[in-house]
Coordinates of C-alpha atoms in Angstrom, one line a residue:
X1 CA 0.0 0.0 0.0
X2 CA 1.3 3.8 -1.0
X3 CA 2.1 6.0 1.7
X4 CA 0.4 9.2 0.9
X5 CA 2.8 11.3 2.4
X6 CA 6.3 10.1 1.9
X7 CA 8.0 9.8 -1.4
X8 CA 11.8 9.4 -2.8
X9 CA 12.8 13.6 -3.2
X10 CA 13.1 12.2 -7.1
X11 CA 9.9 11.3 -7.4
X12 CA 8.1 14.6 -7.2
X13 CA 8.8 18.3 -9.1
X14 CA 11.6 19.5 -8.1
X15 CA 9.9 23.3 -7.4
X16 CA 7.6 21.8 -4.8
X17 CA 10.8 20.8 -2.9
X18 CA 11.5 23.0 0.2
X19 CA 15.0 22.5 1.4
X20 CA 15.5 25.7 3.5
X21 CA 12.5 25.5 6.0
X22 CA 13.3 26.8 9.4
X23 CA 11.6 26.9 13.3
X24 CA 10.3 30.1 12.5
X25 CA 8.7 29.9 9.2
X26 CA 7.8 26.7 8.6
X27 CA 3.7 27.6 9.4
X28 CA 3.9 30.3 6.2
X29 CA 4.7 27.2 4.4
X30 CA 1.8 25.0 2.7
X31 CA 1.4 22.5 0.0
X32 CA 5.4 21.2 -0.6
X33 CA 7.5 18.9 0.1
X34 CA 10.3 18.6 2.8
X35 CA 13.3 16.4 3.7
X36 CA 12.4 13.6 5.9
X37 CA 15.4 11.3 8.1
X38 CA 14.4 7.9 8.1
X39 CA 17.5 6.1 8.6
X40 CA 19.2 4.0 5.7
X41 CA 22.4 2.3 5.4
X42 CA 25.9 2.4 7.4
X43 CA 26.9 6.0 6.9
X44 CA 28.8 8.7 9.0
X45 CA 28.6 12.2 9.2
X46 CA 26.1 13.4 6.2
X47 CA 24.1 11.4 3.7
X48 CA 21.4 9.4 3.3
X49 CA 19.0 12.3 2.2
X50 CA 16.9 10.0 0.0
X51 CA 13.2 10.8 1.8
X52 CA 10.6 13.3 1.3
X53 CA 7.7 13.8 3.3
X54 CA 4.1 15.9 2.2
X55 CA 3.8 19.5 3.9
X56 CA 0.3 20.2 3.4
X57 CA -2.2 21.9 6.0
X58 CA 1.1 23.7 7.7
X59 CA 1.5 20.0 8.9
X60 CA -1.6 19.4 10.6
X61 CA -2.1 16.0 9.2
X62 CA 0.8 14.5 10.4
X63 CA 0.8 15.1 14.1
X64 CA -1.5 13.6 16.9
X65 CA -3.9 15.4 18.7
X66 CA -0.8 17.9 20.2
X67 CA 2.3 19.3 18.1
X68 CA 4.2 17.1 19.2
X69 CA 8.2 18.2 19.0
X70 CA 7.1 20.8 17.4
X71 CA 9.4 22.8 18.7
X72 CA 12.6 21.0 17.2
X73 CA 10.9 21.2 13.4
X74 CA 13.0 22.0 11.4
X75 CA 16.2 22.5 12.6
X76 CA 19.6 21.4 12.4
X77 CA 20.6 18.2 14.5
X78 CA 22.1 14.7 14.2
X79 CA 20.2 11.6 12.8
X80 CA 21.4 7.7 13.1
X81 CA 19.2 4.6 12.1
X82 CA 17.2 3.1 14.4
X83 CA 18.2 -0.4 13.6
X84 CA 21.6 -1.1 12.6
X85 CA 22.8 -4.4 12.0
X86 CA 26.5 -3.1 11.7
X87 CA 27.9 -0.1 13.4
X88 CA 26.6 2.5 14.5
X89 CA 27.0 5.9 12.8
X90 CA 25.4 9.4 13.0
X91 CA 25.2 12.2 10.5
X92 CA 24.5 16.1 10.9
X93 CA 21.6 17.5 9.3
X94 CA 21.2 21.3 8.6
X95 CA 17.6 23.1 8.7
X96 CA 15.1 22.1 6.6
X97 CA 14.3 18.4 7.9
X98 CA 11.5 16.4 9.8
X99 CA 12.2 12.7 11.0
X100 CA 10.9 9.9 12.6
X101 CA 11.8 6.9 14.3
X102 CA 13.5 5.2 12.0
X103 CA 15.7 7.9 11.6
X104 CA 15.9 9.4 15.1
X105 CA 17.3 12.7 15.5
X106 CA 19.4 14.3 18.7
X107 CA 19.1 18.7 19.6
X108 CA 21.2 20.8 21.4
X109 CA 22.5 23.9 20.7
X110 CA 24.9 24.8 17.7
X111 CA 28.3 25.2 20.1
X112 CA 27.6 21.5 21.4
X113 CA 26.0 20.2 18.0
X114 CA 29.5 18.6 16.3
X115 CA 31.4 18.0 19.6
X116 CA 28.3 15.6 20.1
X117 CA 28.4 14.4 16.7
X118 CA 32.2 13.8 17.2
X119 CA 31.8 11.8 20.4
X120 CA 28.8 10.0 18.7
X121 CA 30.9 8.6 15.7
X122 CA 33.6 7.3 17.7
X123 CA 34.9 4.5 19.0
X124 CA 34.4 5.5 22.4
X125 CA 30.2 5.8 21.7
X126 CA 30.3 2.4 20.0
X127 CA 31.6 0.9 23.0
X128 CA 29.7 2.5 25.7
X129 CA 26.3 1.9 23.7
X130 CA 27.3 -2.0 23.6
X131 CA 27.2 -1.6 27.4
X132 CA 24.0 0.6 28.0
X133 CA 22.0 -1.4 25.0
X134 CA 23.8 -4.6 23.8
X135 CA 20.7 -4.8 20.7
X136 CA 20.9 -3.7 17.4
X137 CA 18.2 -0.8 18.6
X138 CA 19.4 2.9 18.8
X139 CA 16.8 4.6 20.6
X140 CA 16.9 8.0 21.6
X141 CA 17.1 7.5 25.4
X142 CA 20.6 5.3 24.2
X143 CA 21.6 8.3 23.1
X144 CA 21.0 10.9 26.2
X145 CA 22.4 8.2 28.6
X146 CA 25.7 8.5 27.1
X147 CA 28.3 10.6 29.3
X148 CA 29.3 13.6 27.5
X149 CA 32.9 15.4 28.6
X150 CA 32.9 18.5 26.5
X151 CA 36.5 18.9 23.9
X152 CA 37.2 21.2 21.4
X153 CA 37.2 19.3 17.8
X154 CA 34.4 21.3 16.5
X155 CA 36.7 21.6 13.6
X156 CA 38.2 18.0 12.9
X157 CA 34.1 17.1 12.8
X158 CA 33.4 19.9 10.5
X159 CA 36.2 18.7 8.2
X160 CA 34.2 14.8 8.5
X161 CA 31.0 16.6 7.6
X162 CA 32.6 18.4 4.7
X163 CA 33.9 15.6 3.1
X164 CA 31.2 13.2 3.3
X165 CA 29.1 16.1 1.7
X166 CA 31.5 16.0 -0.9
X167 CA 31.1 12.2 -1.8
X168 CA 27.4 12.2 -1.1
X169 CA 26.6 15.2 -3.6
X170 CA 29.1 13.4 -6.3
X171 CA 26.4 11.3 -7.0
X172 CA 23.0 11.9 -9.0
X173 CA 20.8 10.7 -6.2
X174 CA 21.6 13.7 -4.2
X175 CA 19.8 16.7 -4.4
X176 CA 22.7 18.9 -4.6
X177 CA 24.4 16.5 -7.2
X178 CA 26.2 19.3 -10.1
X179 CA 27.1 17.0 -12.8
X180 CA 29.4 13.9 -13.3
X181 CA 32.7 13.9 -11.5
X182 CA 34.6 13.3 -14.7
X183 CA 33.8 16.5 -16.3
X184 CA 35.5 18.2 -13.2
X185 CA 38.5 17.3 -14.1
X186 CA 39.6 19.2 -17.0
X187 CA 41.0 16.1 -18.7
X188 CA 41.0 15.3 -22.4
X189 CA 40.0 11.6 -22.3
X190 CA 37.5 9.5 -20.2
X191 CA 40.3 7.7 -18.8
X192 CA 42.0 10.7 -17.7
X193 CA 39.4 11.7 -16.6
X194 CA 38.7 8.1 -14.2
X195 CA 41.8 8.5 -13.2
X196 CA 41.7 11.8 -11.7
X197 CA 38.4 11.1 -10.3
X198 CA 39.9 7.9 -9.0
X199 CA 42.5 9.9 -7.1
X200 CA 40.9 12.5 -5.3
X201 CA 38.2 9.8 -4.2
X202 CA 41.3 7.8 -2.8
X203 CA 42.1 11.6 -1.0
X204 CA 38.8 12.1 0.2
X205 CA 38.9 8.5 1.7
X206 CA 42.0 9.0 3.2
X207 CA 41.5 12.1 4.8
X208 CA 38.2 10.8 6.4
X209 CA 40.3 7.7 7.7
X210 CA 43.1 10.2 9.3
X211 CA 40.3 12.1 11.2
X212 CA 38.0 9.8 12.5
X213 CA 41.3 8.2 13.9
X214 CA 42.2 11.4 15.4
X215 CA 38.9 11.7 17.2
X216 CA 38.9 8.3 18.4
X217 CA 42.2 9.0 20.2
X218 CA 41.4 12.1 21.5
X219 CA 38.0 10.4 22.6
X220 CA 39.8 7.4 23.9
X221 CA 42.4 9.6 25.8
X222 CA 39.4 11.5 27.0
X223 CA 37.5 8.9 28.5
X224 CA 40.7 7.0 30.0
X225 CA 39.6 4.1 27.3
X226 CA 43.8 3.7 26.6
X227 CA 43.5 0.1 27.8
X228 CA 40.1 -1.1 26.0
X229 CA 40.3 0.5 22.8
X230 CA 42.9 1.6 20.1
X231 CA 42.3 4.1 17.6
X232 CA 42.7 2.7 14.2
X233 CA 40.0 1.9 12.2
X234 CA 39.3 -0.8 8.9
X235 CA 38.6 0.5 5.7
X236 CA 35.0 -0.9 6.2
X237 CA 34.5 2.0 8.5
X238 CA 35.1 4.7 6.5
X239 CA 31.8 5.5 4.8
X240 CA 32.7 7.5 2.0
X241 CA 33.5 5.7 -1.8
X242 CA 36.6 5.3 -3.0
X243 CA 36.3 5.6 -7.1
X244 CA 35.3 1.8 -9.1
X245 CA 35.6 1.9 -12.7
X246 CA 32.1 -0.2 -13.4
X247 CA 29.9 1.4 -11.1
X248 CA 31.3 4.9 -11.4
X249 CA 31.3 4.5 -15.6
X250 CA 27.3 3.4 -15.6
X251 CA 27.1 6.8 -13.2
X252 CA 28.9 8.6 -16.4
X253 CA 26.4 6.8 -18.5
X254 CA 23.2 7.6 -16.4
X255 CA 24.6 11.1 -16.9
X256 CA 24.4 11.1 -20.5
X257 CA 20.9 9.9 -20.3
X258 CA 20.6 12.4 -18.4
X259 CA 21.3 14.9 -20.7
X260 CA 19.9 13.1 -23.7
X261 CA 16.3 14.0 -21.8
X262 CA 17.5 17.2 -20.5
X263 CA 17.1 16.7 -16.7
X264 CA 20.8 17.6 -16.7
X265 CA 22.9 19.9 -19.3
X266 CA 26.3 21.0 -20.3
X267 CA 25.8 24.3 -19.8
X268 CA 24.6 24.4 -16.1
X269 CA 25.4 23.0 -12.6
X270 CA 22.5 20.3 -10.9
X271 CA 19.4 19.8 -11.7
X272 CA 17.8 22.1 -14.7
X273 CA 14.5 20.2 -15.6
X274 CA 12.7 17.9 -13.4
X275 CA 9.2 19.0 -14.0
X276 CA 7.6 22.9 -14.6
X277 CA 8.4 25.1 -17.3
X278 CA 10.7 24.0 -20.0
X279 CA 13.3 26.5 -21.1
X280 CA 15.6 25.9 -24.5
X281 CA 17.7 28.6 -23.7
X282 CA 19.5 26.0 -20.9
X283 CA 20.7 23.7 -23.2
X284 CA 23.5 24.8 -26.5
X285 CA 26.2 22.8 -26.0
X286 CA 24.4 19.0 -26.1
X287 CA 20.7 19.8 -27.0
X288 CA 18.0 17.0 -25.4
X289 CA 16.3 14.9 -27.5
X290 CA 13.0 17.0 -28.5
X291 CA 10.4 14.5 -27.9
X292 CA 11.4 12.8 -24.6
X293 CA 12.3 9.5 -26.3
X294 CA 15.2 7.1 -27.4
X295 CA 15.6 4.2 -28.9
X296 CA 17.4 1.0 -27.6
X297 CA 17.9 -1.2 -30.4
X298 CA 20.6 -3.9 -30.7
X299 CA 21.9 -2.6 -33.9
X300 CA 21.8 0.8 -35.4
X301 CA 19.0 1.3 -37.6
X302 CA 19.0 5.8 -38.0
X303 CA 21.9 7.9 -37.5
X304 CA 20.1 10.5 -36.4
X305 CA 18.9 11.4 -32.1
X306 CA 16.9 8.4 -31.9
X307 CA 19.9 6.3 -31.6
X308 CA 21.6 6.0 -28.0
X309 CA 25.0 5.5 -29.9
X310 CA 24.6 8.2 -32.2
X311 CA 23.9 10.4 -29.0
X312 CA 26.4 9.5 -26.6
X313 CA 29.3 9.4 -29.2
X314 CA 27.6 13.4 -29.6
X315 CA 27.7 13.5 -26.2
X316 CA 31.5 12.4 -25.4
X317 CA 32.8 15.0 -28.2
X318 CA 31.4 17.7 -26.1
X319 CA 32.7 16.8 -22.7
X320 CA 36.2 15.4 -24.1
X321 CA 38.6 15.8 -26.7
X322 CA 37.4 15.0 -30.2
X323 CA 40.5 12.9 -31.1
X324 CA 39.7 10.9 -27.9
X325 CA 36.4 9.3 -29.4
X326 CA 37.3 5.9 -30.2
X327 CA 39.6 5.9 -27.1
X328 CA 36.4 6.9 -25.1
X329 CA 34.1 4.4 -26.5
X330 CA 36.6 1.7 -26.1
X331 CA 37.2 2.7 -22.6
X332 CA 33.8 2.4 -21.7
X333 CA 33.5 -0.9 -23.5
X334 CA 36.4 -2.5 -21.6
X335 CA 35.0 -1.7 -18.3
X336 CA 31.3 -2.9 -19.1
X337 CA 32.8 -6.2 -20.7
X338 CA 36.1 -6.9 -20.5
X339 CA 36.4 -10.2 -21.9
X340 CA 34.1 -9.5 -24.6
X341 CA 36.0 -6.5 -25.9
X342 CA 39.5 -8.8 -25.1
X343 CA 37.6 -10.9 -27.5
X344 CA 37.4 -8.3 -30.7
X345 CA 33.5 -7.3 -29.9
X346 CA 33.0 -3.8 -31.0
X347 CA 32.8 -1.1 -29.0
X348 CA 29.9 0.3 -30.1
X349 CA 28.2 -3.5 -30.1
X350 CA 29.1 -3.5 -26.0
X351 CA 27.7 -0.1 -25.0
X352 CA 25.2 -0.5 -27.1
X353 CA 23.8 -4.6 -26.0
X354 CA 24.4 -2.6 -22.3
X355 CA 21.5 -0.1 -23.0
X356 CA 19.4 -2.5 -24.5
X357 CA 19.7 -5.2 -21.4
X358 CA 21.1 -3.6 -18.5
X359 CA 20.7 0.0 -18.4
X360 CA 17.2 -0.3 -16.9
X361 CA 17.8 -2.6 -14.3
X362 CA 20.8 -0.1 -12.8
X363 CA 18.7 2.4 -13.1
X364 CA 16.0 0.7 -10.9
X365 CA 18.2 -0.5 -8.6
X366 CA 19.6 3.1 -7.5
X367 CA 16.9 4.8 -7.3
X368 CA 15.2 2.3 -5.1
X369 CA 12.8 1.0 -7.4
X370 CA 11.3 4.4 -8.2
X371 CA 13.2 5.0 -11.1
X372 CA 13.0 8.3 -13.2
X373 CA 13.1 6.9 -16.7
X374 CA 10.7 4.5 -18.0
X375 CA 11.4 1.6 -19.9
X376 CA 9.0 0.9 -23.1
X377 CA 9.1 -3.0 -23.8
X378 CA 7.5 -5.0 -26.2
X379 CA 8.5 -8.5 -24.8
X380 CA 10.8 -11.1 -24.2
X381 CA 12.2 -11.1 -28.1
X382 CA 13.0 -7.0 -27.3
X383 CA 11.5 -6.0 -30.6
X384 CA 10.8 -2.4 -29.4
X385 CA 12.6 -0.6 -26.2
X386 CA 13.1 2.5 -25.9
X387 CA 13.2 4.9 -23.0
X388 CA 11.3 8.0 -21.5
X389 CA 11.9 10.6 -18.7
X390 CA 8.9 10.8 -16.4
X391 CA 9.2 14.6 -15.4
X392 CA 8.7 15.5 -19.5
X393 CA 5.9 13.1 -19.6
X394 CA 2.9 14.4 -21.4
X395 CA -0.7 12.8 -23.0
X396 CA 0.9 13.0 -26.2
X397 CA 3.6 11.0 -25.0
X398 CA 1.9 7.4 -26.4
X399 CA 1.0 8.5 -29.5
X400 CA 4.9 10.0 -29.8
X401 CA 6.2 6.6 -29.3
X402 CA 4.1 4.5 -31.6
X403 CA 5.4 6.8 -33.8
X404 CA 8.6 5.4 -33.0
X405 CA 7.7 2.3 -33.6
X406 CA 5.9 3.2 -37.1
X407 CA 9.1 4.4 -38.0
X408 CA 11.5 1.4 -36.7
X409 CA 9.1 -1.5 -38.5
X410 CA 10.2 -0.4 -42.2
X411 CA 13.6 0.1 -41.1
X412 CA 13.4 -3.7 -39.6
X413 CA 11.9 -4.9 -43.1
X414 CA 15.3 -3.3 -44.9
X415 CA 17.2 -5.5 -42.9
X416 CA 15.3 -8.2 -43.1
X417 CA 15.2 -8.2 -47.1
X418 CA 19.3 -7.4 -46.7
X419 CA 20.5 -10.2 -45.0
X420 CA 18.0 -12.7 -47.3
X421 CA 20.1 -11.0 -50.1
X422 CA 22.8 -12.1 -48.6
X423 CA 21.6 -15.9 -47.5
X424 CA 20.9 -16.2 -51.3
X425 CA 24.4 -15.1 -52.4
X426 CA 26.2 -17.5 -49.7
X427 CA 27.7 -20.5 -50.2
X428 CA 28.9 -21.4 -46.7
X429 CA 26.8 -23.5 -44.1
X430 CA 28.1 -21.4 -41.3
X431 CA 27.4 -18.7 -42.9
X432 CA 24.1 -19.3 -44.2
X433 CA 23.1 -20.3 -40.5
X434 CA 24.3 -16.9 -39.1
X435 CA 21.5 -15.3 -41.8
X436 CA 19.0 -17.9 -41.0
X437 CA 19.3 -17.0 -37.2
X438 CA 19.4 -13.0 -37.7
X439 CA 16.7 -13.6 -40.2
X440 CA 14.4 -15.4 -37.5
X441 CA 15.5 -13.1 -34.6
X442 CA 14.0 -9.9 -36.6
X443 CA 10.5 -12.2 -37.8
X444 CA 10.0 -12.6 -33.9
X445 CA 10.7 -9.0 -33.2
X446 CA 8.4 -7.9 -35.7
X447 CA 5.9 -10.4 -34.9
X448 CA 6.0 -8.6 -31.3
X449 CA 6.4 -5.4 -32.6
X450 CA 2.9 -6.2 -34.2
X451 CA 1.1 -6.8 -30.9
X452 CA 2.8 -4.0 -29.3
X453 CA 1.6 -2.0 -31.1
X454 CA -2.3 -3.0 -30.6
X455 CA -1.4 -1.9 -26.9
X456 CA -0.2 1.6 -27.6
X457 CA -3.6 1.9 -30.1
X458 CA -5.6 1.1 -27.6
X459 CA -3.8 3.3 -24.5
X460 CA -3.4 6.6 -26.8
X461 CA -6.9 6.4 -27.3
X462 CA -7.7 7.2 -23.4
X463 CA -4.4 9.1 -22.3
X464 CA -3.8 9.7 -18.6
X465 CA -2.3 12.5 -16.5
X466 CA 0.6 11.9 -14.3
X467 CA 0.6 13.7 -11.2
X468 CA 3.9 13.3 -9.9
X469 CA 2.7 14.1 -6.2
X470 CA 1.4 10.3 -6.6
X471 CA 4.7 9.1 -7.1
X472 CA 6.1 6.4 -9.2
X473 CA 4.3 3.4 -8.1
X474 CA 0.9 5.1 -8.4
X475 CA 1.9 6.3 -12.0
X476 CA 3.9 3.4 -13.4
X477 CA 0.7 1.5 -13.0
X478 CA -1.8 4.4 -13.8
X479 CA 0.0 4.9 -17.6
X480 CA 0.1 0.9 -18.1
X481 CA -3.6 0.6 -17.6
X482 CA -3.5 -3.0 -16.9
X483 CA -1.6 -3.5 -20.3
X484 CA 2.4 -4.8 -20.2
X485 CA 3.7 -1.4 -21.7
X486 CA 6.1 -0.9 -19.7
X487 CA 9.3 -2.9 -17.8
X488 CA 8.6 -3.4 -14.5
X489 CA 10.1 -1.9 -11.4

C-alpha cells in the first residue's frame, strides 16, 4: 500500500521541494515537500537524504492530537538509524528536515552540536552503547544516557561533515548533485578523466580515515579508554567511496541519459529540468532529444537522435577531446565487458547490447525502485525498447512513441530483405546459418512489434495524467492501464 505522504525527493517536481525550512517559518509554508530522516544504510557524518515527506495543511495532518516536538521542526541536529545491523553511525543534518523513528534525531545547541556528533561517531560511543543497549536498537534514550565530557574538535568534525558532503553530492541521487565527477577534471580523455576522479576519491577516503582516527584518540584519551580501545579503524569503517571503474562508468552513462532528456545539461550545474516550465535557452552545447524518447535497439537502424550510440558518441565529443572518441568508446566498453571487448566485440556493439539489457535494471536499482526513466518494452524477443523521462511526460507521449515504432518496423523490413540477399548469395553452411538466425530473430521482433503495437492503439486512445505528487508506483501503473507497456520496477 502507498504512503500518501512520503515519497523518494526524485519522485516529485523539483519546485515543490523546500529545502531551506526553518523553526520560524515553517507555518507560512503549505502544500510542498520537505526532507524527511528515516534512517538508511551504514553512513557517518552526512548522507542518506533520499526521503521526502508531504507538507500540506502547515503539517496538521501528520501530528496527533498535540504538536508534538514541534518545537525541534525543522532545525539542524544529528540523525542515526534506528536499527543497525553493523555499526553504529550518525550524521548532521542542517535546517530544513523532519524525522521519525526510524531515523531518530538528537538537539542541542549549535556550540555543542559537532562535539556531540564527534563523540557520537567514535569509537568511544560504539563501546559504551554496547554496554547501555547490547541490541541492534538505537533509541533515543541510548543516546541521552551516554556521558558527554565536552572537547574542542568542532573543527576536525566539521572537516568529517565536509567531506562526506562531498562524496554524497558526487552522485546523482543527491539533491545537490552538479554533474558527473569526470567532467571536473579538465582532462582530455575518459580515462583521464577516471583516473583523476579515481585519485581525489582515494584523497577524500584517506583524509576521512586520518580524522575519524584522530577523534577516536582524542575520545579514547578522553574517557581513560587507553586500555580497551585503540584508535585505528578498517577501511570498512570509513563510509565515504573510493572511485570503481564499473559502477562509477554506468554513473557517467546515467549522466548522458541524463542529458539526452534534459534533466541535466552542459551548460549548467544540478538539476535544470525535473518538471515545470521548459526552457531551451539551458541547453547549446548538447541539446535534449526534442520529444522525450530514445531508442534502444541492438543494432543501429538511424543515424540520427533516436539512436543511443549516435547520441552518446555526440555527447562524449562535447565533454572530451574529439580525437579521444574511439579511445572513449573503447574505454567504456572494456570496463562494461572486458572479456568480450578482449575478444574483438566492437565497441559500439558493448555499449550498445548494455543499454538494451542492463541500463534499466541499474537504473531501478539506485533509485530504489522508483526510477525516473521508463522503460517501453514490447516482450521477451526486445522487438521495441526504448526509453522516456517521467518529469517531461505528457498525454501526447503514447501516441509520440508509436510513432517510434511506425518508423522502426520499415527500417526492420530493410534489414530483413538485406540479410536474405545475402543468405541467397552465400555458399557457406556457417554462414548461411548466421542469416537464418538474424533472419528469425527480426521475424519474432516484428511479430512482437505487431502486438505492441495493438497496446499503444488502444492506450493513446484514453491518455492519462501523471501527477507526480502520486509518485512512481501510483503512476507506473496508472500509464500501463493494466496492459504490459512498460518494464517493471
Amino acid at each position: 500500500m502507498r504512503n500518501y505522504y512520503l515519497r523518494k525527493w526524485y519522485e516529485i517536481e523539483n519546485h515543490v521541494l523546500k529545502l531551506n525550512l526553518n523553526n520560524d517559518n515553517y507555518r507560512t509554508y503549505n502544500n510542498i515537500w520537505v526532507p524527511y530522516n528515516k534512517g538508511g544504510t551504514y553512513r557517518k557524518w552526512y548522507g542518506n537524504n533520499d526521503f521526502v515527506l508531504r507538507w500540506e495543511n502547515y503539517g496538521n495532518g501528520l501530528t496527533r492530537s498535540r504538536n508534538e516536538n514541534n518545537q525541534y521542526y525543522f532545525k539542524k541536529g544529528i540523525t542515526w538509524s534506528f536499527l543497525s545491523s553493523t555499526h553504529f553511525s550518525c550524521r548532521y543534518f542542517p535546517e530544513g528536515y523532519l524525522w521519525d523513528v526510524s531515523g531518530s534525531s538528537y538537539f542541542t545547541s549549535s556550540q555543542y552540536l559537532n562535539r556531540v556528533l564527534g563523540l557520537l561517531n567514535s569509537k568511544v560511543a560504539k563501546y559504551i552503547l554496547d554496554i547501555l543497549n547490547p541490541t541492534m536498537n538505537y533509541q533515543v534514550m541510548n543516546i541521552i544516557a551516554l556521558p558527554f565530557i565536552d572537547c574542542n574538535c568542532e573543527i576536525l568534525v566539521k572537516k568529517c561533515i565536509n567531506v562526506s558532503k562531498q562524496d554524497w553530492d558526487a552522485f546523482e541521487t543527491s539533491w545537490d548533485f552538479k554533474k558527473s565527477p569526470f567532467l571536473t577534471q579538465n582532462a582530455a580523455s575518459l580515462h583521464q578523466a577516471y583516473n583523476s576522479w579515481s585519485n581525489e576519491a582515494l584523497t577524500r577516503f584517506n583524509q576521512l580515515k586520518s580524522n575519524e582516527e584522530e577523534l577516536n584518540r582524542i575520545f579514547i584519551n578522553l574517557y581513560g579508554l587507553q586500555d580497551e580501545l585503540t584508535p585505528e579503524e578498517d577501511d570498512k569503517e570509513v563510509s565515504v567511496r573510493k572511485a570503481d571503474q564499473v559502477r562509477d562508468i554506468k554513473a557517467f552513462l546515467s549522466y548522458f541519459i541524463g542529458c539526452v532528456f534534459g534533466r541535466y545539461s552542459l551548460d549548467e550545474d544540478g538539476l535544470v529540468y525535473a518538471g515545470g516550465n521548459w526552457d531551451n535557452s539551458k541547453y547549446s552545447t548538447f541539446k535534449p532529444n526534442k520529444e522525450n524518447i530514445i531508442l534502444l535497439t541492438d543494432r543501429q537502424y538511424f543515424d540520427d537522435d533516436r539512436d543511443i550510440i549516435v547520441r552518446l558518441k555526440e555527447f562524449l565529443t562535447k565533454t572530451f577531446d574529439p580525437e579521444t572518441l574511439t579511445e572513449n568508446m573503447d574505454f567504456i566498453a572494456q570496463t562494461l565487458e572486458p572479456k568480450k571487448f578482449e575478444r574483438g566485440t566492437s565497441a559500439e556493439d558493448i555499449i550498445r547490447t548494455y543499454f538494451l539489457n542492463d541500463f534499466y535494471k541499474d537504473h531501478a536499482k539506485i533509485y530504489q525502485k522508483r526510477p525516473i526513466y521508463w522503460e517501453f518494452n514490447s516482450g521477451r524477443n526486445k522487438g521495441f525498447k526504448a526509453l522516456m523521462y517521467l518529469h517531461r511526460y505528457n498525454t501526447e507521449q503514447l501516441p509520440m512513441v508509436r510513432h517510434y515504432l511506425h518508423e522502426l518496423q520499415p527500417a526492420m523490413n530493410d534489414l530483413i530483405e538485406v540479410d536474405q540477399n545475402l543468405l541467397d548469395q552465400e555458399t557457406t553452411a556457417s554462414a548461411k546459418s548466421k542469416y537464418r538466425k538474424t533472419i528469425a530473430t527480426l521475424n519474432k521482433q516484428m511479430n512482437e512489434i505487431m502486438k505492441y503495437d495493438q497496446i499503444l492503439d488502444h492506450l493513446s486512445q484514453s491518455p492519462v495524467d501523471l501527477d507526480l505528487d502520486d509518485g512512481v508506483l501510483v503512476n507506473h501503473d496508472k500509464l500501463q492501464q493494466g496492459e504490459k507497456l512498460l518494464s517493471k520496477l
